Structure formats: structure tokens, C-alpha cells
XYZ file of N, CA, C and O in Angstrom:
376
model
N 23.975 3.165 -9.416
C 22.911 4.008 -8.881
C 21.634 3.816 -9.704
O 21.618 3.803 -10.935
N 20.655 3.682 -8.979
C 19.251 3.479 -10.083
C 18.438 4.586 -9.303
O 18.664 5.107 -8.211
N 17.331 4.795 -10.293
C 16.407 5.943 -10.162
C 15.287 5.603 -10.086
O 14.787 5.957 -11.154
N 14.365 5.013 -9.351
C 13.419 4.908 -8.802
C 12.172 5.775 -8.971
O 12.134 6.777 -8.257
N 10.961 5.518 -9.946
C 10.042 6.514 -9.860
C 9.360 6.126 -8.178
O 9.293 5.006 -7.672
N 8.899 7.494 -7.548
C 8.510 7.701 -6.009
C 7.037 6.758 -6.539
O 6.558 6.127 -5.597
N 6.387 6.607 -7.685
C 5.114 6.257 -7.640
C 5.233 4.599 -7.721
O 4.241 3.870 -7.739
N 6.910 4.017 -7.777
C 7.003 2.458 -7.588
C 6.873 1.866 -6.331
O 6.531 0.709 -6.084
N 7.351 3.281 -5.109
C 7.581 2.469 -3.726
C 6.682 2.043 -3.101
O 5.782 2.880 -3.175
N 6.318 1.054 -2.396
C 5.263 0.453 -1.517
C 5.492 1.300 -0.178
O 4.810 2.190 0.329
N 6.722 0.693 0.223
C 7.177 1.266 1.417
C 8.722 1.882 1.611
O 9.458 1.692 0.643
N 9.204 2.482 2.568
C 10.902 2.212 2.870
C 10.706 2.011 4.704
O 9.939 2.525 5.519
N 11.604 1.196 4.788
C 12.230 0.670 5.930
C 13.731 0.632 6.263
O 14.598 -0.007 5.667
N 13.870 1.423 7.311
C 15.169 1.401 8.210
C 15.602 0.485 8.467
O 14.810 -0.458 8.483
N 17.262 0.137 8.865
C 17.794 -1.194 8.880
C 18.808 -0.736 9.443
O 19.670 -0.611 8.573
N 19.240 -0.370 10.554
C 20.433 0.397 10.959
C 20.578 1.773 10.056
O 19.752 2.681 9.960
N 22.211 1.632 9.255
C 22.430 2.838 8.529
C 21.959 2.961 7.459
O 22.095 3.988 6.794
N 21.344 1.990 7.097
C 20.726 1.160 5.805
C 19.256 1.544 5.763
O 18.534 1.595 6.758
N 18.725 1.920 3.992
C 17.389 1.895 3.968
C 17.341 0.408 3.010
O 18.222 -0.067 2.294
N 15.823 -0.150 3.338
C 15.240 -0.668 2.455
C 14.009 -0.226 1.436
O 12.984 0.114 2.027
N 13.972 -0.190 0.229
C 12.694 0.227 -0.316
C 12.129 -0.306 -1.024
O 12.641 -0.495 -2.128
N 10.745 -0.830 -0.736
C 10.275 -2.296 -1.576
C 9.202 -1.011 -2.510
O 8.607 0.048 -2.309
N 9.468 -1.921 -3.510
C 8.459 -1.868 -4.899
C 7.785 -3.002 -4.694
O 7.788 -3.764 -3.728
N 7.013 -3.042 -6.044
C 6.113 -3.902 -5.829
C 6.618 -5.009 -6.682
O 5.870 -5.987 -6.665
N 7.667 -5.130 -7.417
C 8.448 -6.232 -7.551
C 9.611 -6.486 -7.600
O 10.101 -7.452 -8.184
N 10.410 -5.326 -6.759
C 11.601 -5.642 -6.485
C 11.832 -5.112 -5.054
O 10.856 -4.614 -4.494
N 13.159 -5.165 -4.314
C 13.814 -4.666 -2.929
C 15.046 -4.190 -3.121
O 15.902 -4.972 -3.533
N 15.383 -2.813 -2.864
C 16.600 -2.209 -3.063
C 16.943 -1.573 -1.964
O 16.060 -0.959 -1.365
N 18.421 -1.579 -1.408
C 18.886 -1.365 -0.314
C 20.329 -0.389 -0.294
O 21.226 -0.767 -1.048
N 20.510 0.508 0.313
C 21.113 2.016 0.764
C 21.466 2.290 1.765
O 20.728 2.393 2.745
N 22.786 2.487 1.756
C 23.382 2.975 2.955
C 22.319 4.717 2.562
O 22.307 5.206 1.432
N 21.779 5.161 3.416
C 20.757 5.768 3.634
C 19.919 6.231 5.240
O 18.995 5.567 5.712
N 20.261 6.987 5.628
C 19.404 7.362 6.536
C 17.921 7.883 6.599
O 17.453 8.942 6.180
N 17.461 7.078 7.092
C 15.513 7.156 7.056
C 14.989 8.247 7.290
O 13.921 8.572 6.772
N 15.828 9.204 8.330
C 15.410 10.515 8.459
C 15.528 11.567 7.076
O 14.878 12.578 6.808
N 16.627 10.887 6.337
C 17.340 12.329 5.688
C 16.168 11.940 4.385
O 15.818 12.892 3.688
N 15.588 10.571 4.077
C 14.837 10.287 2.146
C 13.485 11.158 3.535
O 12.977 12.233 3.215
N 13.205 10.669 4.575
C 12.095 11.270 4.694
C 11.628 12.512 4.294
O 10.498 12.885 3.979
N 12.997 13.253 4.378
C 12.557 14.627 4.412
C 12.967 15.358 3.189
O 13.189 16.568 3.170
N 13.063 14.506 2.094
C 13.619 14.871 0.702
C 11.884 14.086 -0.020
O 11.560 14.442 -1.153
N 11.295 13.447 0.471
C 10.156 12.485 -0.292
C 8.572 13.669 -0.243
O 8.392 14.477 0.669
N 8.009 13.558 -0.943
C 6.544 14.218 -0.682
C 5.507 13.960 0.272
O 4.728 13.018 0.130
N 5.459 14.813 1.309
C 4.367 14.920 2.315
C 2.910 14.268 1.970
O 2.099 13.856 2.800
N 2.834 14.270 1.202
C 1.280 13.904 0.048
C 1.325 13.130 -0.280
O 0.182 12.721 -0.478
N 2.364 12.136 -0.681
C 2.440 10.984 -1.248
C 2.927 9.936 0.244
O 2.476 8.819 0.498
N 3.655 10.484 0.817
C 4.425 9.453 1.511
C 4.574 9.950 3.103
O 4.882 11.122 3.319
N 4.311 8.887 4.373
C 3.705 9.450 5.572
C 5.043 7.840 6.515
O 5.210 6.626 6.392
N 5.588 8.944 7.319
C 6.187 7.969 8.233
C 5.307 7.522 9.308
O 4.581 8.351 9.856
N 5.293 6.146 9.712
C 4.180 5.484 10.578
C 4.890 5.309 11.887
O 4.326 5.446 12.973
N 6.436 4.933 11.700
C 7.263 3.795 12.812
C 8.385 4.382 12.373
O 8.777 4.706 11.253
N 9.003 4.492 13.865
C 10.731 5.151 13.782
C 11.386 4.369 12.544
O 12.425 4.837 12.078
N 10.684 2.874 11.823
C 11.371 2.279 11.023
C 10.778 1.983 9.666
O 11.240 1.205 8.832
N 9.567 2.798 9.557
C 8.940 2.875 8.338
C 8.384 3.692 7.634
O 7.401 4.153 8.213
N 8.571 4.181 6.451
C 7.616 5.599 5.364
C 6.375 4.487 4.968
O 6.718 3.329 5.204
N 5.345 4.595 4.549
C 4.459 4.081 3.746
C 3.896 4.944 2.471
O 3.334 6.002 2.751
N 4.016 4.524 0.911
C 3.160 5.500 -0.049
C 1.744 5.236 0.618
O 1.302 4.171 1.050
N 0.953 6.914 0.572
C -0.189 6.770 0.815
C -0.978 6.045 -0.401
O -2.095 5.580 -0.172
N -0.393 5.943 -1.718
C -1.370 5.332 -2.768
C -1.238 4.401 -2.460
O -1.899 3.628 -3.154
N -0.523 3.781 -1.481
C -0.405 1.882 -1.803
C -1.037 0.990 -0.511
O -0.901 -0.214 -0.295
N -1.983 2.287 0.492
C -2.318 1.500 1.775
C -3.852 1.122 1.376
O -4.742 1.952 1.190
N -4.024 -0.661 1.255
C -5.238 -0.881 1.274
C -6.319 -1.159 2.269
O -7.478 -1.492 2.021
N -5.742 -0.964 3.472
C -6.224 -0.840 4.595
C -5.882 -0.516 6.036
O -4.794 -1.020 6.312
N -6.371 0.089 6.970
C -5.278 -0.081 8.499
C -6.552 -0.094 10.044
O -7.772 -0.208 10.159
N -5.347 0.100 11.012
C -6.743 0.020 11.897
C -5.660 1.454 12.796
O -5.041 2.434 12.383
N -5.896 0.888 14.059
C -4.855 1.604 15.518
C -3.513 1.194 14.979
O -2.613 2.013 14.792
N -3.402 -0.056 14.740
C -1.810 -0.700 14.820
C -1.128 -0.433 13.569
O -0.018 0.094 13.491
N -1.636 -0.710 12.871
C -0.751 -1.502 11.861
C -1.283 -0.754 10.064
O -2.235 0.016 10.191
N -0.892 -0.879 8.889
C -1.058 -0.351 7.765
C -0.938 -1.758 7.036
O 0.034 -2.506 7.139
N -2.233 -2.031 6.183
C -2.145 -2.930 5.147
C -1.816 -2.425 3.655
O -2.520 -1.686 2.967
N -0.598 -2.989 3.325
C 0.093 -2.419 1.933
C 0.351 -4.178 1.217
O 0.578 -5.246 1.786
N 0.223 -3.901 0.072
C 0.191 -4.864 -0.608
C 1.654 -5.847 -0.709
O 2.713 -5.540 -1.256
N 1.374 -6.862 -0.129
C 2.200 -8.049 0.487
C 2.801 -7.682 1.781
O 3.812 -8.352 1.995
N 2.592 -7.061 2.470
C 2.990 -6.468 3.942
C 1.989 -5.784 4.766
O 1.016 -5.209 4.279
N 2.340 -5.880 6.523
C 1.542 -5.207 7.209
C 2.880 -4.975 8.112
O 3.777 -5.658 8.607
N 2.292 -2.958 7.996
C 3.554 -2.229 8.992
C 2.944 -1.878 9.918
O 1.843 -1.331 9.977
N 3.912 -2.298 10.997
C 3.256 -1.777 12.600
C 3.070 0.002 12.325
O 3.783 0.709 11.613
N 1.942 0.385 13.096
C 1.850 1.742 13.522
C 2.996 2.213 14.658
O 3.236 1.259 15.398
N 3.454 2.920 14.866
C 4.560 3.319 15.902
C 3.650 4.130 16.911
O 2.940 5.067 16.545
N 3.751 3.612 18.416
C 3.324 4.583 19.456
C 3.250 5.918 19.317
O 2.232 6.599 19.205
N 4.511 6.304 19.332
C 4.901 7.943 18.866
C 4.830 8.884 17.393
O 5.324 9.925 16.960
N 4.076 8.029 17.029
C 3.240 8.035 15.378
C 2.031 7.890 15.167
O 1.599 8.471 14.172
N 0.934 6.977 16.107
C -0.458 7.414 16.272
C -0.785 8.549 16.113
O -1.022 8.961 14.977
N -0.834 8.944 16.650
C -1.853 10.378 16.723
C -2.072 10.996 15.063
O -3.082 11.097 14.367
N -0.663 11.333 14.822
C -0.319 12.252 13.689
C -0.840 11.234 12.417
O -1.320 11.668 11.369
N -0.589 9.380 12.820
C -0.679 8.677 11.217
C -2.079 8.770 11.027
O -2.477 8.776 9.862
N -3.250 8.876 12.339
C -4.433 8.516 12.265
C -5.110 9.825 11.788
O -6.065 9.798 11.012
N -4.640 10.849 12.224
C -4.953 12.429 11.472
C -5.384 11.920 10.386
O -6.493 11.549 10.000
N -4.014 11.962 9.793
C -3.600 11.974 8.431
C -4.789 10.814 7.314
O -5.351 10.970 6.230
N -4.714 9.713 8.312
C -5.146 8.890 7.803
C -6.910 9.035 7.483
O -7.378 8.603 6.429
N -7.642 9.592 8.376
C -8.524 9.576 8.558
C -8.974 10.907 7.624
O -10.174 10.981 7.363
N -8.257 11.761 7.206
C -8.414 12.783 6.770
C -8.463 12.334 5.316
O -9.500 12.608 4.711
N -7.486 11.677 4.651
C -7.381 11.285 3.563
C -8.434 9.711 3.082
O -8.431 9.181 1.970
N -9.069 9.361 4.042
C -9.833 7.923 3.717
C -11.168 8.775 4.378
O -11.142 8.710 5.607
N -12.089 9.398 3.953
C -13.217 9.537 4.829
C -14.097 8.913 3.964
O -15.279 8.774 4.279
């Protein structure tokens, strides 16, 4: 079991029953459900985009409608996640 400071993650991504959670120089993987770290992780720090992705808000260096630029990756925006990511987003980048 390793312990992960929340201020290492870039992102986490769903994989079936499986999470993935990239740092910024490593990838660690969990039988884990995406719903259940979502709702154990900080609202303030960390914002689900896509039925299959969290993003740290410290680590997005850019986005548009679609998609979130995080350092070495770009995560799709999720249809049913617009509205609420662009709130959020727009609220916190003015």
C-alpha cells in the first residue's frame, strides 16, 4: 500500500474496476472505484471532467469546451460534465 500526497496527482482515471493515478513521475493502479476516491478527494483541489476522469485543479495548464490541458496529457471534457466543469472552471481562472 503506498500513500500518495493528493498534491502529487495530475490526474485519476477509470479503467473498469480499476483506478489509474498519474503523478507527475510515476502511474499507480487500484482496484478502486472512481466514484467512491471521488468522493473521499477535495472539492477544491480536485474536479471530475468525464465519467472516466478527476483532474487536480493545480495541475490544469490550460482547456477550452472539450478537453483539459494537464501536463503530459489532454483529458476529454465529458458531455454530461460541461456545464458544471466550465462553472467551475471559469470561476477559478478569471
Amino acid at each position: 500500500s503506498i500513500v500518495l500526497p493528493k498534491s502529487e496527482i495530475v490526474y485519476i482515471e477509470s479503467q473498469k474496476e480499476y483506478i489509474r493515478i498519474q503523478t507527475l513521475d510515476n502511474s499507480y493502479t487500484s482496484k478502486y472505484a472512481i466514484s467512491k476516491i471521488e468522493s473521499e478527494l477535495d472539492s477544491e483541489r480536485f474536479l471530475r471532467v468525464h465519467r472516466s476522469f478527476i483532474v487536480s485543479l493545480e495541475r490544469i495548464k490550460a482547456f477550452d469546451d472539450h478537453s483539459i490541458e494537464l501536463p503530459g496529457k489532454s483529458i476529454p471534457i465529458g458531455g454530461s460534465y460541461k456545464d458544471a466543469v466550465a462553472s467551475t472552471l471559469n470561476t477559478l481562472f478569471k
